[in-house]
JSON list of C-alpha atoms in Angstrom, two decimals:
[
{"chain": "V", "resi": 59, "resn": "UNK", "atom": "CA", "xyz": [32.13, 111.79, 95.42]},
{"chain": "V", "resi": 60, "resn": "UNK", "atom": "CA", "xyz": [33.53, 108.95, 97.11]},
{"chain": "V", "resi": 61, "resn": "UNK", "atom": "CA", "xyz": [30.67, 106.77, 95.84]},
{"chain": "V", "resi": 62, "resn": "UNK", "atom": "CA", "xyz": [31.38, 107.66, 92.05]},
{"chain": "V", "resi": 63, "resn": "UNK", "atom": "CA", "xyz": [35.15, 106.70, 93.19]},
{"chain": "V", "resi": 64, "resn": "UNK", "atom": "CA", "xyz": [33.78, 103.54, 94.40]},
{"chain": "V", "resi": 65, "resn": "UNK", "atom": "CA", "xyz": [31.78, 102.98, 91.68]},
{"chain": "V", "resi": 66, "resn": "UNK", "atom": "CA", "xyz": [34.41, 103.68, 88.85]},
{"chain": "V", "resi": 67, "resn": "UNK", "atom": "CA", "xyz": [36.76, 101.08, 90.29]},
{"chain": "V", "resi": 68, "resn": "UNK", "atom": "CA", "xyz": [34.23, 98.30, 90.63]},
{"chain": "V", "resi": 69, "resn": "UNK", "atom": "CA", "xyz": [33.62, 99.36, 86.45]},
{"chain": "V", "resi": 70, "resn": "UNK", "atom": "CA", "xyz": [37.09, 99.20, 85.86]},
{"chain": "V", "resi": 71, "resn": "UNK", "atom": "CA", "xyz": [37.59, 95.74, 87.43]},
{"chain": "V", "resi": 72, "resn": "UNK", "atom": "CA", "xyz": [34.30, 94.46, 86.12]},
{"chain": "V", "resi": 73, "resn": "UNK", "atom": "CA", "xyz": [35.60, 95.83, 82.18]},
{"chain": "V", "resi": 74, "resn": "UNK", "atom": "CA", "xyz": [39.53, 94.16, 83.48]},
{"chain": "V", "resi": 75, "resn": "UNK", "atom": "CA", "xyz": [37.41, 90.67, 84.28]},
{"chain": "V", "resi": 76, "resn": "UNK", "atom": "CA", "xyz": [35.33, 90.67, 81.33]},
{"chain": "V", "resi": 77, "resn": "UNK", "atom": "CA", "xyz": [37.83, 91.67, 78.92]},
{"chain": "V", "resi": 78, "resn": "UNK", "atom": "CA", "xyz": [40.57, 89.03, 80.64]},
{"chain": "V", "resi": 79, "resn": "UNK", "atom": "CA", "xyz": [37.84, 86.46, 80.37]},
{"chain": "V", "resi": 80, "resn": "UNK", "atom": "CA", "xyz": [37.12, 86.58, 76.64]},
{"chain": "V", "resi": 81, "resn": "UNK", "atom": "CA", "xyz": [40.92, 86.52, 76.29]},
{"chain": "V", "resi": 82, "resn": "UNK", "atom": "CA", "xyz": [41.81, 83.74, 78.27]},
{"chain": "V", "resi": 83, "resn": "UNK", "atom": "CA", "xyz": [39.01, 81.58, 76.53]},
{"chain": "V", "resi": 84, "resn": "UNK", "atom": "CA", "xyz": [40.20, 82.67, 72.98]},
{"chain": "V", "resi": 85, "resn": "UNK", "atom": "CA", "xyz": [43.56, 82.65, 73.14]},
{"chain": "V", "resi": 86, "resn": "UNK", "atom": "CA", "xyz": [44.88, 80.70, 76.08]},
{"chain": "V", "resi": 87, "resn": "UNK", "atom": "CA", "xyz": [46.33, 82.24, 79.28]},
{"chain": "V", "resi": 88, "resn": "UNK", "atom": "CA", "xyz": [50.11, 81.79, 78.08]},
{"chain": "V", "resi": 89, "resn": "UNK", "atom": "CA", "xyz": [48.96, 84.02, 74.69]},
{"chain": "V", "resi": 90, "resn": "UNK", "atom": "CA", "xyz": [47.39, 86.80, 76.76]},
{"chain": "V", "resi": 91, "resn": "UNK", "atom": "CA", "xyz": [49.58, 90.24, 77.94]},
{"chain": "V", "resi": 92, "resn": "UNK", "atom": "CA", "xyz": [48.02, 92.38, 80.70]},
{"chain": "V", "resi": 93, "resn": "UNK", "atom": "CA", "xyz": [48.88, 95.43, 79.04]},
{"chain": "V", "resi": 94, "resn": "UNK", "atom": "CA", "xyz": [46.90, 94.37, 76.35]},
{"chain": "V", "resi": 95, "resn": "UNK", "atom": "CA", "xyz": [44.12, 94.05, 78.22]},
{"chain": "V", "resi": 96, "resn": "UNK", "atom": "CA", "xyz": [44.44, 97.34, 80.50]},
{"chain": "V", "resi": 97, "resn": "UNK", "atom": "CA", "xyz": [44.67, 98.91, 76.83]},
{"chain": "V", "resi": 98, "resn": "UNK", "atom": "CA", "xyz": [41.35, 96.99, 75.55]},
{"chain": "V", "resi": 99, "resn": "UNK", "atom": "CA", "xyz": [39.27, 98.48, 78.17]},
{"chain": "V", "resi": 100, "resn": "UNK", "atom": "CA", "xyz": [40.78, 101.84, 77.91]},
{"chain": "V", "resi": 101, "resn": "UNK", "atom": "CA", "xyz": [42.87, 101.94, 81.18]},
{"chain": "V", "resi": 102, "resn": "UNK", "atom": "CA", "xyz": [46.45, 101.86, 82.19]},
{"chain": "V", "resi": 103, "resn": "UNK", "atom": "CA", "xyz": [48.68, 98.77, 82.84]},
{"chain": "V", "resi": 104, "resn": "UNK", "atom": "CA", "xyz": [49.01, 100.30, 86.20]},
{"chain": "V", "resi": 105, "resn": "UNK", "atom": "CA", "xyz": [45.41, 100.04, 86.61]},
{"chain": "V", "resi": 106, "resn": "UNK", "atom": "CA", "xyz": [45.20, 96.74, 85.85]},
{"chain": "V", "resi": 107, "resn": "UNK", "atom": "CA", "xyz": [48.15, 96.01, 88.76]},
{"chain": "V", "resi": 108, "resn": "UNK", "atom": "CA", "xyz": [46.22, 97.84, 90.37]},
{"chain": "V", "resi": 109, "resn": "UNK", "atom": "CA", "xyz": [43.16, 95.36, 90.60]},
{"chain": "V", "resi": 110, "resn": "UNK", "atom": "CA", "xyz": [44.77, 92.30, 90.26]},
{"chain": "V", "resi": 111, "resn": "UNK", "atom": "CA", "xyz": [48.32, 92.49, 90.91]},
{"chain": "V", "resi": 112, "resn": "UNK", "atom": "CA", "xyz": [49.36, 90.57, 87.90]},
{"chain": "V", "resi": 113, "resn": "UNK", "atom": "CA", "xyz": [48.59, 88.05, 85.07]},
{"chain": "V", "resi": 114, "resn": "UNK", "atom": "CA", "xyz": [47.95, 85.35, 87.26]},
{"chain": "V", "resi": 115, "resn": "UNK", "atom": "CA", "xyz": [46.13, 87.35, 89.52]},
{"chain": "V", "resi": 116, "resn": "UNK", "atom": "CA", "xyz": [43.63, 88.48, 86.91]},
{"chain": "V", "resi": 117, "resn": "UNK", "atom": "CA", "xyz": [43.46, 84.94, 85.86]},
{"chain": "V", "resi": 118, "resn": "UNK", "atom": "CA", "xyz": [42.50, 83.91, 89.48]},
{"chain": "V", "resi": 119, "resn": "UNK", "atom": "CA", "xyz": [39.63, 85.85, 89.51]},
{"chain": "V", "resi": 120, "resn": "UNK", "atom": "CA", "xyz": [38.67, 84.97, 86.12]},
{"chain": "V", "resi": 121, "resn": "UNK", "atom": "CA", "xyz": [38.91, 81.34, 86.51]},
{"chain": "V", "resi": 122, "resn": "UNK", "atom": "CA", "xyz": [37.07, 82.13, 90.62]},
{"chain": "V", "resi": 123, "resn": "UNK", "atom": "CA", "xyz": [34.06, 84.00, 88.25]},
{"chain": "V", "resi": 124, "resn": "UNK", "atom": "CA", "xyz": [33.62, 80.75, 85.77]},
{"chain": "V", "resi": 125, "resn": "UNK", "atom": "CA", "xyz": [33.84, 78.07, 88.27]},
{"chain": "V", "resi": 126, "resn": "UNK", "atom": "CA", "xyz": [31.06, 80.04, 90.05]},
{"chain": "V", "resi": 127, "resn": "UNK", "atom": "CA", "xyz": [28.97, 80.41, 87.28]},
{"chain": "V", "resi": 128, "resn": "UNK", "atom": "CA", "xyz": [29.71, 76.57, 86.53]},
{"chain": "V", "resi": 129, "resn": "UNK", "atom": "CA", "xyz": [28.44, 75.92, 90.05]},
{"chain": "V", "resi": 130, "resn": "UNK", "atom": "CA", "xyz": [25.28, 78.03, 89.70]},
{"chain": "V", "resi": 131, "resn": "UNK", "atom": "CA", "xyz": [24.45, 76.10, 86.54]},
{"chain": "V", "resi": 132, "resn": "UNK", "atom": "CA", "xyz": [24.74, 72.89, 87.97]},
{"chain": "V", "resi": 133, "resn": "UNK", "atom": "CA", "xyz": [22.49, 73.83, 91.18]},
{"chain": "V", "resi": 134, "resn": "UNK", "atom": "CA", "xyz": [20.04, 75.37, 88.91]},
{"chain": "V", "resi": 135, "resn": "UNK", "atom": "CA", "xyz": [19.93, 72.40, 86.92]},
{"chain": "V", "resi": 136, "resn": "UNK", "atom": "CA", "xyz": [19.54, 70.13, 90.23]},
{"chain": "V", "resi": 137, "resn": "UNK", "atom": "CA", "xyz": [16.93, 72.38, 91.69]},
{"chain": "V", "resi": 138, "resn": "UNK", "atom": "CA", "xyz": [14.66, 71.76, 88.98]},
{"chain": "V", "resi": 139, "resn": "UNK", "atom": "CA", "xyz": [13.68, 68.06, 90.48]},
{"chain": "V", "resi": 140, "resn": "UNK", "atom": "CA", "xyz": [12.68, 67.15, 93.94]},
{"chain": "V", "resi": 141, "resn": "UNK", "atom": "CA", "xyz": [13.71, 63.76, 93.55]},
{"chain": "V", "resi": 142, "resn": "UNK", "atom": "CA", "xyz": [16.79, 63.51, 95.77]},
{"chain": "V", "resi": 143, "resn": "UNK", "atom": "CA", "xyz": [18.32, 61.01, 93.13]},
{"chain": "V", "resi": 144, "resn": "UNK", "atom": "CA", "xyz": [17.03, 63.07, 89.83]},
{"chain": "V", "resi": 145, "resn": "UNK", "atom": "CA", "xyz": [18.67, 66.20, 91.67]},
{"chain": "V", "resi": 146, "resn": "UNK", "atom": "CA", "xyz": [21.90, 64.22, 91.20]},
{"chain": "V", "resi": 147, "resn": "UNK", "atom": "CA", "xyz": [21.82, 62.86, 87.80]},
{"chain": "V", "resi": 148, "resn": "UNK", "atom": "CA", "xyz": [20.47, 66.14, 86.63]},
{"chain": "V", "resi": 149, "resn": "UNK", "atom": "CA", "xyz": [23.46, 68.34, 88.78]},
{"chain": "V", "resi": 150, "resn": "UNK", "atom": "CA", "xyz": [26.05, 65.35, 86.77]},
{"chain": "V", "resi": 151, "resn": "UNK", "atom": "CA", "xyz": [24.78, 65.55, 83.88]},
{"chain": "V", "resi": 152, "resn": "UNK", "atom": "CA", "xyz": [25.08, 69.73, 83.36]},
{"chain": "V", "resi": 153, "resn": "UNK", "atom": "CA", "xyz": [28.72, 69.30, 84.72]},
{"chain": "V", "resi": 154, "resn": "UNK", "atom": "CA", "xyz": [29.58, 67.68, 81.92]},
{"chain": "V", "resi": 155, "resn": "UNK", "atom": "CA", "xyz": [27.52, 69.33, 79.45]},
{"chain": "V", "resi": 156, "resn": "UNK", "atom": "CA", "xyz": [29.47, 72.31, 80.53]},
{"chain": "V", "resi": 157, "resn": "UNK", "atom": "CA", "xyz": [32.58, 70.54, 79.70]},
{"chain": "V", "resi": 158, "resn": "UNK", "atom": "CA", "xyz": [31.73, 71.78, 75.79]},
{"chain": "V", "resi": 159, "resn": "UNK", "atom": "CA", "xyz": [31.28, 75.16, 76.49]},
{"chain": "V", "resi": 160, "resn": "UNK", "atom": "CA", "xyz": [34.42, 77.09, 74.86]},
{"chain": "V", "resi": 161, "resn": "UNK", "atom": "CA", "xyz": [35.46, 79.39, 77.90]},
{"chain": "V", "resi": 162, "resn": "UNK", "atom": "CA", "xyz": [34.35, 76.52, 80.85]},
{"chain": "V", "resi": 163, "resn": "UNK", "atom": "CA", "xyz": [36.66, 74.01, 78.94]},
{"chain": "V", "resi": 164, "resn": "UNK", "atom": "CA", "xyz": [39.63, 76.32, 77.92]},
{"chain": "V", "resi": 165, "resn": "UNK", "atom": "CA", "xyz": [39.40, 78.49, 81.26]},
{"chain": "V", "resi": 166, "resn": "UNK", "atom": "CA", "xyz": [38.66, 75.98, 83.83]},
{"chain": "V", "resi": 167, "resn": "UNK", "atom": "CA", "xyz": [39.42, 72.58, 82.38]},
{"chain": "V", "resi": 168, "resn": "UNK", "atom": "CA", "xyz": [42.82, 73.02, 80.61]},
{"chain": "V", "resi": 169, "resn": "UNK", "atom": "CA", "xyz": [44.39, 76.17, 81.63]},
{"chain": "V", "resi": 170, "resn": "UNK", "atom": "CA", "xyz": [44.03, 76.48, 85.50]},
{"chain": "V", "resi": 171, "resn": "UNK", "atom": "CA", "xyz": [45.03, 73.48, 86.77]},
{"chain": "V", "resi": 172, "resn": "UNK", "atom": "CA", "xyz": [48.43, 73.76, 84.27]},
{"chain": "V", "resi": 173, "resn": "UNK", "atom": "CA", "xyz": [48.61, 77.80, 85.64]},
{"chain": "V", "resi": 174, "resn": "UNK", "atom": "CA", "xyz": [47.50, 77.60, 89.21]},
{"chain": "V", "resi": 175, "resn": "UNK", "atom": "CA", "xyz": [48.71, 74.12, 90.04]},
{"chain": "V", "resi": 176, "resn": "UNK", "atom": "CA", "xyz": [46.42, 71.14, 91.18]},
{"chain": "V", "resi": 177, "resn": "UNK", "atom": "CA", "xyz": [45.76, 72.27, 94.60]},
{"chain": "V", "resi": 178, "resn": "UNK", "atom": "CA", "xyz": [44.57, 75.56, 94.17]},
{"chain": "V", "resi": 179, "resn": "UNK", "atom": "CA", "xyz": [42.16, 74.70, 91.08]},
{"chain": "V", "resi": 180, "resn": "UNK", "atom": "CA", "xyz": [40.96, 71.51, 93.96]},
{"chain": "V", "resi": 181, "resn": "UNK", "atom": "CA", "xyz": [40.21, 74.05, 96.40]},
{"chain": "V", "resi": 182, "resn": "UNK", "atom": "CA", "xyz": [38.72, 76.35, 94.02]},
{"chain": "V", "resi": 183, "resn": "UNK", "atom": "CA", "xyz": [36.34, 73.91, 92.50]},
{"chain": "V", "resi": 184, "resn": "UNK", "atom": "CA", "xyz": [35.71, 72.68, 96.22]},
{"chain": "V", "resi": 185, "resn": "UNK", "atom": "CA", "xyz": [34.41, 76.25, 96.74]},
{"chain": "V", "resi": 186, "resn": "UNK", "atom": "CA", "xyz": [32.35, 76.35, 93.83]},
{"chain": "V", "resi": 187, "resn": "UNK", "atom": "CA", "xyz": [31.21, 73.31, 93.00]},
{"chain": "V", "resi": 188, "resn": "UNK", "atom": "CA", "xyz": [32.48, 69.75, 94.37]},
{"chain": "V", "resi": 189, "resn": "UNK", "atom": "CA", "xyz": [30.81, 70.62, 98.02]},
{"chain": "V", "resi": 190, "resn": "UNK", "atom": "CA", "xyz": [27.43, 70.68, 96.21]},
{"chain": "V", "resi": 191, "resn": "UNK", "atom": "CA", "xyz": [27.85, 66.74, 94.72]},
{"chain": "V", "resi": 192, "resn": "UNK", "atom": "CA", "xyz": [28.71, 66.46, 98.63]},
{"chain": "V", "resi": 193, "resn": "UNK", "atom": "CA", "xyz": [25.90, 67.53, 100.03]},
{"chain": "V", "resi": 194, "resn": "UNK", "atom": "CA", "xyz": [23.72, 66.09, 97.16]},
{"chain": "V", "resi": 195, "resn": "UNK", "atom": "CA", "xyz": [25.43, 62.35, 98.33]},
{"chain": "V", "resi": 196, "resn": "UNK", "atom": "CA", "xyz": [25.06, 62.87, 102.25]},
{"chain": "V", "resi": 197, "resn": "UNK", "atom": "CA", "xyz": [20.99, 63.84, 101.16]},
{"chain": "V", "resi": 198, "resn": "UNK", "atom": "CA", "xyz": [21.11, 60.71, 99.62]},
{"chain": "V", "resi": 199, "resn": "UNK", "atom": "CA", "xyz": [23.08, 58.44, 102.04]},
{"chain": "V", "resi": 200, "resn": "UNK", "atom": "CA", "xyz": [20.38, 60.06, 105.00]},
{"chain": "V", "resi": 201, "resn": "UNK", "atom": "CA", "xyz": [17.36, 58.88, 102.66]},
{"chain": "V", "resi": 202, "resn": "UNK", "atom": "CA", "xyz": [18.75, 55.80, 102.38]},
{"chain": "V", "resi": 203, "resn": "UNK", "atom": "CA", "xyz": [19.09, 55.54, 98.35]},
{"chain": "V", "resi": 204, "resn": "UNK", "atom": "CA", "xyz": [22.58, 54.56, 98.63]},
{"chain": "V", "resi": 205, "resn": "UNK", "atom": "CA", "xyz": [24.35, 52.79, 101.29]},
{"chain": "V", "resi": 206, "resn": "UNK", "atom": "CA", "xyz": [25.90, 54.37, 104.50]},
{"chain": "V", "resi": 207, "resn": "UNK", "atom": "CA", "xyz": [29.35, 55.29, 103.78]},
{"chain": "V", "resi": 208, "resn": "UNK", "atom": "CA", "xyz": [31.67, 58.01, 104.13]},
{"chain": "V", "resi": 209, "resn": "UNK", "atom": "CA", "xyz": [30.51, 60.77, 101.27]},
{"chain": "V", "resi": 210, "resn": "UNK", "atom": "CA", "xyz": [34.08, 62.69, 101.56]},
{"chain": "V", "resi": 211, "resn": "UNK", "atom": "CA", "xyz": [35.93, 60.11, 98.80]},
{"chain": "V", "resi": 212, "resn": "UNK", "atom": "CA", "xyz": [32.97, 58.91, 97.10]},
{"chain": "V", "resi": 213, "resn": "UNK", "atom": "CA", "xyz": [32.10, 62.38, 96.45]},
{"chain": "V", "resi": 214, "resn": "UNK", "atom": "CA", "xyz": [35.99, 63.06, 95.68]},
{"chain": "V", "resi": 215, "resn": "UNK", "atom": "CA", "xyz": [35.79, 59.65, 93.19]},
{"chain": "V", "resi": 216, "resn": "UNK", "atom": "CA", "xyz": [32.93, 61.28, 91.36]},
{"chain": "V", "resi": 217, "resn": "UNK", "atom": "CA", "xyz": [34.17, 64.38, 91.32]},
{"chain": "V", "resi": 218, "resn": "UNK", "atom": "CA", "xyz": [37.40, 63.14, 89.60]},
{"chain": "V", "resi": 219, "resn": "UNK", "atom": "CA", "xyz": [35.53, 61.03, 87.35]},
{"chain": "V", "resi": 220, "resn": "UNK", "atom": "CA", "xyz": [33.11, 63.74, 86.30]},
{"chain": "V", "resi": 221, "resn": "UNK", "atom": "CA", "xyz": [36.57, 65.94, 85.67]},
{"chain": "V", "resi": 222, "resn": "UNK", "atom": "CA", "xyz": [37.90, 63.25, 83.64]},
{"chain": "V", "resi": 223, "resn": "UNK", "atom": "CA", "xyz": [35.15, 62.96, 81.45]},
{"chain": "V", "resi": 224, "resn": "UNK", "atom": "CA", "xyz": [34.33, 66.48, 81.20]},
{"chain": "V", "resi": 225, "resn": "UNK", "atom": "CA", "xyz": [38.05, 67.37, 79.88]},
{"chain": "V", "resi": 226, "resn": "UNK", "atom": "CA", "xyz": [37.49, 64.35, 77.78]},
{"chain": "V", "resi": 227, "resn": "UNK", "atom": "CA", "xyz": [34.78, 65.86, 75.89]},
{"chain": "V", "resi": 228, "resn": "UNK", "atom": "CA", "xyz": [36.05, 69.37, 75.73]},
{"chain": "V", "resi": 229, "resn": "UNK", "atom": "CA", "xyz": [38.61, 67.07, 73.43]},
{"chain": "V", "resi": 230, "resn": "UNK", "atom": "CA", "xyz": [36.32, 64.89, 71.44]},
{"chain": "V", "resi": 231, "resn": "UNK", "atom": "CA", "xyz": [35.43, 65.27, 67.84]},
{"chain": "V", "resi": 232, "resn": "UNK", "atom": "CA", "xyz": [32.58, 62.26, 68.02]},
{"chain": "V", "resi": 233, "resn": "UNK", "atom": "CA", "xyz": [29.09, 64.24, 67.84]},
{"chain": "V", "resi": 234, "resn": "UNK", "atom": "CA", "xyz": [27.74, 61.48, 70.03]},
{"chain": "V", "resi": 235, "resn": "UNK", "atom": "CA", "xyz": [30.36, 61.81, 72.77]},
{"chain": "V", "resi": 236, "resn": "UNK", "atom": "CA", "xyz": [28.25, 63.88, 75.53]},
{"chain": "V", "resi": 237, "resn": "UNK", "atom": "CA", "xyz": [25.19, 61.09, 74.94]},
{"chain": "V", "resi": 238, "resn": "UNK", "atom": "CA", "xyz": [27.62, 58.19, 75.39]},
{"chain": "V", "resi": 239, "resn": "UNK", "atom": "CA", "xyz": [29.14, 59.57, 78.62]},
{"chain": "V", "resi": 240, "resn": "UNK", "atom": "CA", "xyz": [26.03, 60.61, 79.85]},
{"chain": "V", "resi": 241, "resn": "UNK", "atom": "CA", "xyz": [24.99, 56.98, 79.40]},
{"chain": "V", "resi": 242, "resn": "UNK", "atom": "CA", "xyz": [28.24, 55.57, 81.06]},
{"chain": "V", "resi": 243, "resn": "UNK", "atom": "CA", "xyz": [27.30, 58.21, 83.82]},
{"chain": "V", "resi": 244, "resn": "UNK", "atom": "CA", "xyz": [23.68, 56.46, 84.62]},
{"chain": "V", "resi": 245, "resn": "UNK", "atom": "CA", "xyz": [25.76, 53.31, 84.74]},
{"chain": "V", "resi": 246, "resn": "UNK", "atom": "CA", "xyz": [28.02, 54.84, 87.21]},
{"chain": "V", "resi": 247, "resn": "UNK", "atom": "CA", "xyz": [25.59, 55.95, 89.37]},
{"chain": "V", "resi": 248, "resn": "UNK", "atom": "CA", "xyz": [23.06, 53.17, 89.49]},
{"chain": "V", "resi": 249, "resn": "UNK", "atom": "CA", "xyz": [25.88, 51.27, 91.20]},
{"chain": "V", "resi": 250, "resn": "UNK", "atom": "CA", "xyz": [25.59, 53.00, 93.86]},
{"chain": "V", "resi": 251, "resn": "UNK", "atom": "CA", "xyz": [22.10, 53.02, 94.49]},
{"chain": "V", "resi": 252, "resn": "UNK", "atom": "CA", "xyz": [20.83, 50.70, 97.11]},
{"chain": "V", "resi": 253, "resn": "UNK", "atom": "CA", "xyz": [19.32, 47.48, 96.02]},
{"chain": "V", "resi": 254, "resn": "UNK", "atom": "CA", "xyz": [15.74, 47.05, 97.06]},
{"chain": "V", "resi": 255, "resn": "UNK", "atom": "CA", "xyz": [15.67, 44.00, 100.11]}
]
């Protein structure tokens, strides 16, 4: 019995999460009511509080779920070289490819830093994704393919950039824009590589 308990809340927050997530990327976080979404998925408001606490709570965990997935998609599309520097270019470049995805650009992009102010979407995306480009730089600074330096604020420079340019595009109306940044990116990039002695 306690199991089936167990079971029915993890339902009810997973229905509360999904629900709140196609909201929040349709409509905006401002335009969304809790109740409304408690209703949606055939619960109570209290049930809802229950889970999350409030709006913004529900929104934490929304925008926690999408910066994940965001983080899983850029790994996935690192892990698919074994070329230290291709691992990078390849992790960049699906960053801000994600950038036009609807619920990545509205969710993640615009609406939490404005909602859960600057330093909690930082640590957030530290969590999920910006330690990754860290790690991916220090790889790359031990091998030698860019210059010994300390990878905390160039990864923090890139990171910023790569925000930048991501909420740029989640903007743009030119059907060239991703190709163009992408372009600027390998620019970016080669700077840093080490020039051959």
């Amino acid at each position: 019995m306690a199991g089936t308990r167990a079971d029915q809340r993890a339902a009810t927050r997973a229905a509360l999460l999904a629900e709140g997530r196609r909201r929040f990327a349709a409509d905006g976080y401002h335009a969304v009511v809790l109740a409304d979404v408690a209703a949606a998925v055939g619960v109570t408001k209290g049930a809802a509080y229950h889970h999350f606490a409030s709006k913004p709570g529900l929104f934490r965990a929304v925008v926690a779920d999408v910066q994940h997935e965001l983080g899983e998609r850029v790994a996935d599309a690192a892990d698919r070289h074994g070329d230290p520097w291709e691992r990078l270019r390849a992790g960049c470049r699906a960053f801000l490819a994600a950038g036009q995805d609807p619920t990545v650009r509205r969710i993640v992009l615009i609406d939490a830093p404005a909602v859960l102010g600057w330093d909690e979407w930082r640590a957030m995306d530290e969590d999920s994704s910006a330690r990754h480009l860290a790690e991916a730089l220090g790889d790359l600074v031990e091998a030698g393919v860019i210059d010994s330096q300390p990878v905390e604020p160039l990864a923090r420079l890139l990171s910023g950039a790569m925000n930048e340019a991501a909420l740029w595009l989640a903007r743009s109306a030119d059907p060239d824009a991703l190709g163009r940044t992408e372009e600027a990116l390998d620019r970016l990039l080669a700077g840093l590589r080490r020039r051959a002695e």
